[in-house]
Amino acid sequence: MKPSLTGIILEELADFLRERGAPSYRAKQITDWIYKKRVASFDAMTDLPNELRAELTAEFDTPKTEVVRVLGSKDTTQKFLFRLRDQNLIESVLIPASPALYGQPSDRRTICVSSQVGCAYGCKFCASGLEGWTRNLDAGEIVEQLIAVEEKSGEKIDNVVFMGMGEPLANLKNLLRAIRIINASWGLGIGARHITVSTSGLAPQIRELANESTQFRLALSLHGATDEVRGQIMPVNRRYPLKVLLEACDYYVAKKRRMMFEYILIAGVNDTDEQARELAKIARRLSAKINLIPYNTVEGLEWSRPSRARQKGFQSILRRHGVVATLRREKGHDIAAACGQLRLQTKQAERELRLSV
Ligand code: SAH
Ligand code: SF4
């Protein structure tokens, strides 16, 4: 598969042009066409010589990602279903301005993007893992989610969270490339502090990120504060048990900056007082804030969310131990509800689409 146009990096393009004897200013001209004017083909780059356009067309694939469906309306969470060039389906979610969303100001629009088709990690609460892993997205396919959603919605995206389908750190090379494009001034120009990557806890990659110069934020999906509980809901905990994971986090926090935790509350599974106390210890060790997310029912899974009283009780234990913990609202702008269940919704939509064709 040829690399796609929306995965182009300015510096690499400059090398490509140099090798062909084209003037270096062309590189910026081309990235402007792609990332600012957002054209979908080299033929549309009218100020480039025909010969160069042909050379670029031979080298790069032009986006074949197609928005096949939009769910939701302008003032609510909108879900975008994409068909990739190999027919696989992925979803992105656009979340409108919302108070206290990852500590960002309230007038920001957030996109939740996918990093893979499916997910190999099979967390027991997550629809994305239910049907396994198909493939990694390339950088262009990640970036295209932003471009297509801005185009379709007419909204300007301010925040990006990698909380859609897939485990971003299992696709690290393409993830870092996509983030470079999303962040660069010649690219989409979204500030690194407005980009959040969520991981289920791949310890080696967390260490690797600690050594990178990138500035984006990191969120850790903890969901269990002891190996016993976490292992029960996240198979990845067997590979990287809490001791190994938290040491990697210590290293990350020491080298870089704070991370934040996500903790889904599942009734009778991880919502006990004891888990809250253990979670508080971990949060204090890493100076991490915690986002508590009431579990969202997934078709085919028997778990449910605790009562609102229990959710608040869990939160207050954390607070009593001096930990900053936010509790997401049940419905509405629920980013987890929006993003955590992409696979399932995608599959359902696919079936519906098949019926309607
Ligand atoms: N693989 C990465 C990123 C994608 S999942 C990770 O695991 O962190 C991102 C988040 O989706 C999870 O942390 C969780 O907060 C949310 N999520 C998944 N399934 C959910 C469910 N059933 N209810 C609520 N949140 C869910
Ligand atoms: Fe994969 Fe994250 Fe879902 Fe776990 S929670 S199955 S790592 S997408």
Short mmCIF file of C-alpha atoms and ligand atoms in Angstrom, two decimals:
data_model
loop_
_atom_site.label_atom_id
_atom_site.label_comp_id
_atom_site.label_asym_id
_atom_site.label_seq_id
_atom_site.Cartn_x
_atom_site.Cartn_y
_atom_site.Cartn_z
CA MET A 1 0.00 0.00 0.00
CA LYS A 2 1.39 3.44 -0.91
CA PRO A 3 1.67 5.97 1.92
CA SER A 4 -1.29 8.28 1.93
CA LEU A 5 -1.27 12.00 1.21
CA THR A 6 -2.51 12.91 4.68
CA GLY A 7 0.44 11.12 6.27
CA ILE A 8 3.01 13.37 4.62
CA ILE A 9 5.63 15.05 6.81
CA LEU A 10 7.10 18.36 5.67
CA GLU A 11 10.75 17.39 6.16
CA GLU A 12 10.37 14.09 4.32
CA LEU A 13 8.60 15.84 1.50
CA ALA A 14 11.48 18.30 1.27
CA ASP A 15 13.88 15.35 0.88
CA PHE A 16 11.65 13.81 -1.76
CA LEU A 17 11.63 17.08 -3.72
CA ARG A 18 15.36 17.62 -3.35
CA GLU A 19 16.03 14.18 -4.84
CA ARG A 20 13.96 15.20 -7.84
CA GLY A 21 15.59 18.60 -8.21
CA ALA A 22 12.41 20.50 -7.32
CA PRO A 23 12.80 23.75 -5.35
CA SER A 24 12.48 23.36 -1.58
CA TYR A 25 9.69 25.95 -1.18
CA ARG A 26 7.40 23.48 -2.91
CA ALA A 27 7.30 21.35 0.24
CA LYS A 28 5.46 24.01 2.24
CA GLN A 29 3.27 24.76 -0.75
CA ILE A 30 2.20 21.11 -0.85
CA THR A 31 1.60 20.72 2.90
CA ASP A 32 -0.50 23.90 2.73
CA TRP A 33 -2.63 22.31 0.04
CA ILE A 34 -3.04 19.14 2.10
CA TYR A 35 -3.45 20.42 5.65
CA LYS A 36 -4.68 24.01 5.24
CA LYS A 37 -6.68 24.06 2.02
CA ARG A 38 -7.48 20.39 2.44
CA VAL A 39 -7.53 19.26 -1.15
CA ALA A 40 -7.85 15.53 -1.71
CA SER A 41 -5.62 15.09 -4.76
CA PHE A 42 -2.39 16.39 -6.25
CA ASP A 43 -4.27 17.41 -9.38
CA ALA A 44 -6.02 20.08 -7.35
CA MET A 45 -2.65 21.68 -6.49
CA THR A 46 -2.89 24.09 -9.36
CA ASP A 47 0.34 25.99 -8.73
CA LEU A 48 2.50 22.87 -9.07
CA PRO A 49 4.06 21.88 -12.40
CA ASN A 50 2.22 19.01 -14.07
CA GLU A 51 5.27 16.81 -14.01
CA LEU A 52 5.65 17.14 -10.23
CA ARG A 53 1.95 16.47 -9.73
CA ALA A 54 2.33 13.25 -11.68
CA GLU A 55 5.38 12.23 -9.66
CA LEU A 56 3.58 12.86 -6.39
CA THR A 57 0.51 10.99 -7.59
CA ALA A 58 2.69 7.98 -8.40
CA GLU A 59 4.29 8.09 -4.96
CA PHE A 60 1.32 8.71 -2.63
CA ASP A 61 -2.17 7.42 -2.28
CA THR A 62 -4.93 10.03 -2.15
CA PRO A 63 -7.49 9.60 0.63
CA LYS A 64 -10.02 6.88 0.03
CA THR A 65 -11.58 7.23 3.44
CA GLU A 66 -15.25 7.80 2.97
CA VAL A 67 -17.70 9.05 5.57
CA VAL A 68 -20.55 6.60 5.23
CA ARG A 69 -22.68 7.65 8.14
CA VAL A 70 -23.14 10.37 10.72
CA LEU A 71 -25.10 9.77 13.89
CA GLY A 72 -26.22 12.47 16.32
CA SER A 73 -26.77 16.15 15.81
CA LYS A 74 -24.77 19.34 15.95
CA ASP A 75 -25.26 20.13 19.64
CA THR A 76 -24.81 16.55 20.85
CA THR A 77 -22.11 13.98 20.43
CA GLN A 78 -21.78 13.05 16.78
CA LYS A 79 -20.41 9.75 15.56
CA PHE A 80 -18.79 9.44 12.18
CA LEU A 81 -18.48 6.11 10.48
CA PHE A 82 -15.68 5.78 7.95
CA ARG A 83 -15.01 3.19 5.33
CA LEU A 84 -11.29 2.78 4.74
CA ARG A 85 -9.69 2.03 1.39
CA ASP A 86 -9.68 -1.70 2.22
CA GLN A 87 -13.38 -1.57 3.24
CA ASN A 88 -12.72 -1.80 6.96
CA LEU A 89 -14.93 0.44 9.08
CA ILE A 90 -13.82 2.76 11.87
CA GLU A 91 -15.53 5.50 13.83
CA SER A 92 -14.59 8.87 15.23
CA VAL A 93 -16.66 10.84 17.68
CA LEU A 94 -17.02 14.59 17.88
CA ILE A 95 -17.86 15.82 21.35
CA PRO A 96 -19.19 19.37 21.60
CA ALA A 97 -18.05 21.91 24.16
CA SER A 98 -18.40 20.36 27.57
CA PRO A 99 -17.54 21.44 31.08
CA ALA A 100 -14.61 19.79 32.78
CA LEU A 101 -13.62 17.55 29.96
CA TYR A 102 -10.11 16.45 30.85
CA GLY A 103 -9.58 19.75 32.55
CA GLN A 104 -9.91 21.68 29.30
CA PRO A 105 -11.88 24.91 28.98
CA SER A 106 -15.52 24.46 28.21
CA ASP A 107 -15.69 25.99 24.76
CA ARG A 108 -13.63 23.31 23.12
CA ARG A 109 -14.67 20.68 20.65
CA THR A 110 -13.03 17.33 21.11
CA ILE A 111 -12.56 14.53 18.64
CA CYS A 112 -12.11 10.99 19.80
CA VAL A 113 -10.14 9.08 17.18
CA SER A 114 -9.39 5.44 16.48
CA SER A 115 -5.83 4.17 16.17
CA GLN A 116 -6.51 0.61 15.00
CA VAL A 117 -9.24 -1.45 13.39
CA GLY A 118 -10.41 -3.49 16.39
CA CYS A 119 -8.22 -4.14 19.40
CA ALA A 120 -6.13 -7.11 20.47
CA TYR A 121 -6.26 -6.44 24.20
CA GLY A 122 -9.72 -7.77 24.91
CA CYS A 123 -10.63 -5.80 28.03
CA LYS A 124 -13.72 -7.38 29.46
CA PHE A 125 -15.75 -4.15 29.58
CA CYS A 126 -14.93 -2.87 26.12
CA ALA A 127 -16.80 -3.32 22.89
CA SER A 128 -13.71 -2.51 20.82
CA GLY A 129 -11.97 -5.64 22.01
CA LEU A 130 -14.92 -7.95 21.53
CA GLU A 131 -14.15 -8.91 17.99
CA GLY A 132 -10.39 -8.86 18.05
CA TRP A 133 -7.77 -6.92 16.15
CA THR A 134 -7.73 -6.46 12.39
CA ARG A 135 -4.93 -4.01 11.61
CA ASN A 136 -3.14 -0.81 12.53
CA LEU A 137 -4.23 2.48 11.01
CA ASP A 138 -1.49 4.35 9.21
CA ALA A 139 -0.74 7.96 10.10
CA GLY A 140 -2.74 9.25 7.15
CA GLU A 141 -5.83 7.32 8.24
CA ILE A 142 -5.56 8.78 11.73
CA VAL A 143 -5.11 12.36 10.47
CA GLU A 144 -7.90 11.93 7.96
CA GLN A 145 -10.40 11.34 10.74
CA LEU A 146 -9.82 14.93 11.87
CA ILE A 147 -9.90 16.39 8.39
CA ALA A 148 -13.06 14.54 7.41
CA VAL A 149 -14.88 15.35 10.66
CA GLU A 150 -14.05 19.05 10.36
CA GLU A 151 -15.24 19.06 6.80
CA LYS A 152 -18.48 17.18 7.50
CA SER A 153 -19.38 19.02 10.70
CA GLY A 154 -18.16 22.48 9.76
CA GLU A 155 -16.63 22.64 13.25
CA LYS A 156 -13.06 23.45 14.18
CA ILE A 157 -11.54 20.78 16.40
CA ASP A 158 -9.55 21.99 19.42
CA ASN A 159 -8.86 18.77 21.31
CA VAL A 160 -7.89 15.30 20.21
CA VAL A 161 -8.20 12.21 22.38
CA PHE A 162 -6.97 8.78 21.28
CA MET A 163 -9.77 6.94 23.04
CA GLY A 164 -11.53 5.41 20.10
CA MET A 165 -11.03 1.96 18.77
CA GLY A 166 -7.65 0.34 19.37
CA GLU A 167 -4.66 0.57 21.63
CA PRO A 168 -2.63 3.57 20.45
CA LEU A 169 0.64 2.47 22.03
CA ALA A 170 0.46 -0.83 20.14
CA ASN A 171 0.68 1.29 16.99
CA LEU A 172 3.32 3.63 18.30
CA LYS A 173 5.23 4.47 15.14
CA ASN A 174 2.13 5.52 13.21
CA LEU A 175 0.68 7.21 16.28
CA LEU A 176 3.74 9.41 16.75
CA ARG A 177 3.79 10.26 13.09
CA ALA A 178 0.11 11.22 13.15
CA ILE A 179 0.59 13.32 16.28
CA ARG A 180 3.49 15.10 14.62
CA ILE A 181 1.21 16.08 11.73
CA ILE A 182 -1.71 17.01 13.99
CA ASN A 183 0.58 19.18 16.11
CA ALA A 184 2.87 20.78 13.50
CA SER A 185 2.34 24.38 12.44
CA TRP A 186 2.58 23.19 8.81
CA GLY A 187 0.03 20.47 9.68
CA LEU A 188 -3.20 20.78 11.62
CA GLY A 189 -1.63 23.03 14.27
CA ILE A 190 -3.35 21.60 17.36
CA GLY A 191 -1.32 22.26 20.50
CA ALA A 192 0.34 19.21 22.09
CA ARG A 193 -1.42 19.93 25.38
CA HIS A 194 -4.69 19.46 23.57
CA ILE A 195 -3.75 15.97 22.43
CA THR A 196 -4.34 13.07 24.85
CA VAL A 197 -3.32 9.48 24.27
CA SER A 198 -5.04 6.82 26.36
CA THR A 199 -3.38 3.48 26.98
CA SER A 200 -4.41 0.25 28.65
CA GLY A 201 -0.94 0.17 30.16
CA LEU A 202 1.78 -1.08 27.82
CA ALA A 203 4.71 -0.59 30.19
CA PRO A 204 7.59 -0.74 27.65
CA GLN A 205 5.92 1.83 25.40
CA ILE A 206 5.22 4.12 28.37
CA ARG A 207 8.96 4.07 29.07
CA GLU A 208 9.67 4.70 25.41
CA LEU A 209 7.35 7.72 25.43
CA ALA A 210 9.12 9.05 28.50
CA ASN A 211 12.25 9.28 26.38
CA GLU A 212 10.51 11.02 23.47
CA SER A 213 10.49 14.76 23.12
CA THR A 214 6.76 14.81 22.36
CA GLN A 215 4.55 16.93 24.58
CA PHE A 216 1.11 15.34 24.38
CA ARG A 217 -0.78 14.15 27.45
CA LEU A 218 -0.98 10.56 28.57
CA ALA A 219 -3.98 8.91 30.22
CA LEU A 220 -3.75 5.48 31.78
CA SER A 221 -6.78 3.20 31.81
CA LEU A 222 -6.41 1.70 35.25
CA HIS A 223 -9.88 0.31 36.05
CA GLY A 224 -8.57 -1.82 38.90
CA ALA A 225 -6.27 -0.91 41.79
CA THR A 226 -4.98 -4.39 42.65
CA ASP A 227 -3.68 -7.14 40.35
CA GLU A 228 -6.55 -9.34 41.39
CA VAL A 229 -9.24 -6.90 40.29
CA ARG A 230 -7.43 -5.40 37.33
CA GLY A 231 -6.42 -8.84 36.06
CA GLN A 232 -10.03 -9.89 36.12
CA ILE A 233 -11.11 -7.16 33.71
CA MET A 234 -7.96 -6.36 31.71
CA PRO A 235 -5.99 -9.32 30.33
CA VAL A 236 -3.06 -6.95 29.64
CA ASN A 237 -2.50 -6.89 33.41
CA ARG A 238 -1.12 -10.43 33.21
CA ARG A 239 1.59 -9.26 30.85
CA TYR A 240 2.31 -6.04 32.74
CA PRO A 241 1.15 -6.44 36.31
CA LEU A 242 0.72 -3.32 38.43
CA LYS A 243 4.24 -3.44 39.84
CA VAL A 244 5.78 -3.37 36.35
CA LEU A 245 3.24 -0.88 35.03
CA LEU A 246 3.54 1.55 37.92
CA GLU A 247 7.33 1.48 37.76
CA ALA A 248 7.07 2.48 34.11
CA CYS A 249 4.67 5.25 35.18
CA ASP A 250 7.10 6.41 37.89
CA TYR A 251 9.73 6.65 35.21
CA TYR A 252 7.40 8.56 32.88
CA VAL A 253 6.33 11.00 35.57
CA ALA A 254 9.92 11.57 36.68
CA LYS A 255 11.14 12.21 33.13
CA LYS A 256 8.17 14.03 31.69
CA ARG A 257 5.05 15.16 33.43
CA ARG A 258 1.98 13.96 35.20
CA MET A 259 -0.35 11.46 33.68
CA MET A 260 -4.00 11.00 34.46
CA PHE A 261 -6.00 7.90 35.23
CA GLU A 262 -9.24 6.67 33.85
CA TYR A 263 -11.24 4.36 36.07
CA ILE A 264 -14.49 2.82 34.89
CA LEU A 265 -16.83 2.03 37.77
CA ILE A 266 -18.39 -1.41 37.37
CA ALA A 267 -20.92 -2.54 39.99
CA GLY A 268 -19.59 -5.24 42.29
CA VAL A 269 -16.36 -5.59 40.33
CA ASN A 270 -14.06 -2.64 41.06
CA ASP A 271 -16.20 -0.21 43.06
CA THR A 272 -15.47 -1.33 46.63
CA ASP A 273 -14.13 0.92 49.38
CA GLU A 274 -10.96 -1.14 49.39
CA GLN A 275 -10.37 -0.49 45.68
CA ALA A 276 -10.95 3.21 46.27
CA ARG A 277 -8.32 3.25 49.01
CA GLU A 278 -5.81 1.31 46.88
CA LEU A 279 -6.52 3.59 43.94
CA ALA A 280 -5.89 6.63 46.13
CA LYS A 281 -2.45 5.22 47.04
CA ILE A 282 -1.54 4.77 43.38
CA ALA A 283 -2.81 8.23 42.46
CA ARG A 284 -0.83 9.83 45.26
CA ARG A 285 2.30 7.94 44.28
CA LEU A 286 2.05 9.40 40.77
CA SER A 287 0.37 12.73 41.60
CA ALA A 288 -2.32 11.74 39.13
CA LYS A 289 -5.85 13.02 38.78
CA ILE A 290 -8.57 10.44 38.28
CA ASN A 291 -11.48 10.48 35.88
CA LEU A 292 -14.17 8.18 37.17
CA ILE A 293 -16.38 6.87 34.39
CA PRO A 294 -19.64 5.07 35.15
CA TYR A 295 -19.57 1.85 33.15
CA ASN A 296 -21.60 1.94 30.02
CA THR A 297 -23.49 -1.23 29.29
CA VAL A 298 -22.14 -3.19 26.34
CA GLU A 299 -24.40 -5.57 24.51
CA GLY A 300 -23.38 -9.13 25.29
CA LEU A 301 -21.69 -8.27 28.62
CA GLU A 302 -23.45 -8.76 31.91
CA TRP A 303 -21.85 -5.93 33.90
CA SER A 304 -23.60 -2.76 34.96
CA ARG A 305 -22.76 0.62 36.50
CA PRO A 306 -23.01 1.20 40.23
CA SER A 307 -25.78 3.39 41.63
CA ARG A 308 -25.14 7.14 41.61
CA ALA A 309 -24.78 6.99 45.39
CA ARG A 310 -22.08 4.33 45.13
CA GLN A 311 -20.28 6.32 42.39
CA LYS A 312 -20.25 9.38 44.65
CA GLY A 313 -19.19 7.27 47.64
CA PHE A 314 -16.21 5.96 45.69
CA GLN A 315 -15.30 9.47 44.64
CA SER A 316 -15.51 10.80 48.17
CA ILE A 317 -13.10 8.15 49.48
CA LEU A 318 -10.58 9.30 46.90
CA ARG A 319 -11.14 12.93 47.86
CA ARG A 320 -10.77 12.12 51.53
CA HIS A 321 -7.35 10.73 50.69
CA GLY A 322 -6.39 13.97 49.02
CA VAL A 323 -6.82 12.80 45.43
CA VAL A 324 -8.46 14.91 42.73
CA ALA A 325 -11.18 12.80 41.16
CA THR A 326 -13.87 13.85 38.72
CA LEU A 327 -16.98 11.84 38.11
CA ARG A 328 -18.41 11.91 34.66
CA ARG A 329 -22.02 12.66 34.14
CA GLU A 330 -24.17 9.69 33.32
CA LYS A 331 -25.32 10.66 29.88
CA GLY A 332 -24.98 13.45 27.40
CA HIS A 333 -21.44 14.41 26.67
CA ASP A 334 -20.11 11.15 27.92
CA ILE A 335 -16.87 10.69 26.13
CA ALA A 336 -16.50 7.09 27.21
CA ALA A 337 -19.94 6.21 26.05
CA ALA A 338 -19.05 7.88 22.83
CA CYS A 339 -15.70 6.30 22.29
CA GLY A 340 -15.50 3.08 24.22
CA GLN A 341 -18.01 1.25 22.19
CA LEU A 342 -16.99 2.07 18.70
CA ARG A 343 -16.54 -1.44 17.49
CA LEU A 344 -19.98 -2.55 18.47
CA GLN A 345 -21.70 0.48 17.03
CA THR A 346 -19.65 0.13 13.89
CA LYS A 347 -20.62 -3.48 13.46
CA GLN A 348 -24.25 -2.67 14.09
CA ALA A 349 -24.10 0.15 11.60
CA GLU A 350 -22.41 -2.14 9.12
CA ARG A 351 -25.23 -4.62 9.45
CA GLU A 352 -27.80 -1.87 9.08
CA LEU A 353 -25.97 -0.54 6.07
CA ARG A 354 -25.92 -3.95 4.51
CA LEU A 355 -29.65 -4.18 5.02
CA SER A 356 -30.24 -0.80 3.48
CA VAL A 357 -28.11 -1.36 0.36
N1 SAH B 1 -7.00 1.29 24.25
C1 SAH B 1 -6.93 2.52 24.94
C2 SAH B 1 -7.76 3.60 24.31
C3 SAH B 1 -9.15 3.22 23.88
S1 SAH B 1 -10.30 2.75 25.14
C4 SAH B 1 -7.27 2.35 26.39
O1 SAH B 1 -7.75 1.29 26.75
O2 SAH B 1 -7.02 3.27 27.15
C5 SAH B 1 -10.46 4.28 25.98
C6 SAH B 1 -11.45 4.32 27.08
O3 SAH B 1 -12.76 3.94 26.67
C7 SAH B 1 -11.23 3.43 28.28
O4 SAH B 1 -10.29 3.81 29.20
C8 SAH B 1 -12.54 3.63 28.93
O5 SAH B 1 -12.46 4.84 29.63
C9 SAH B 1 -13.51 3.78 27.81
N2 SAH B 1 -14.43 2.65 27.76
C10 SAH B 1 -14.33 1.51 27.06
N3 SAH B 1 -15.41 0.73 27.27
C11 SAH B 1 -16.21 1.39 28.11
C12 SAH B 1 -17.48 1.10 28.70
N4 SAH B 1 -18.13 -0.02 28.45
N5 SAH B 1 -17.99 2.02 29.55
C13 SAH B 1 -17.34 3.17 29.82
N6 SAH B 1 -16.16 3.49 29.28
C14 SAH B 1 -15.59 2.62 28.43
FE1 SF4 B 2 -8.53 -2.25 23.61
FE2 SF4 B 2 -8.63 -0.05 25.15
FE3 SF4 B 2 -10.85 -1.47 24.65
FE4 SF4 B 2 -8.97 -2.49 26.22
S1 SF4 B 2 -10.20 -0.64 26.61
S2 SF4 B 2 -10.02 -3.61 24.55
S3 SF4 B 2 -7.11 -1.73 25.24
S4 SF4 B 2 -9.63 -0.35 23.15
#
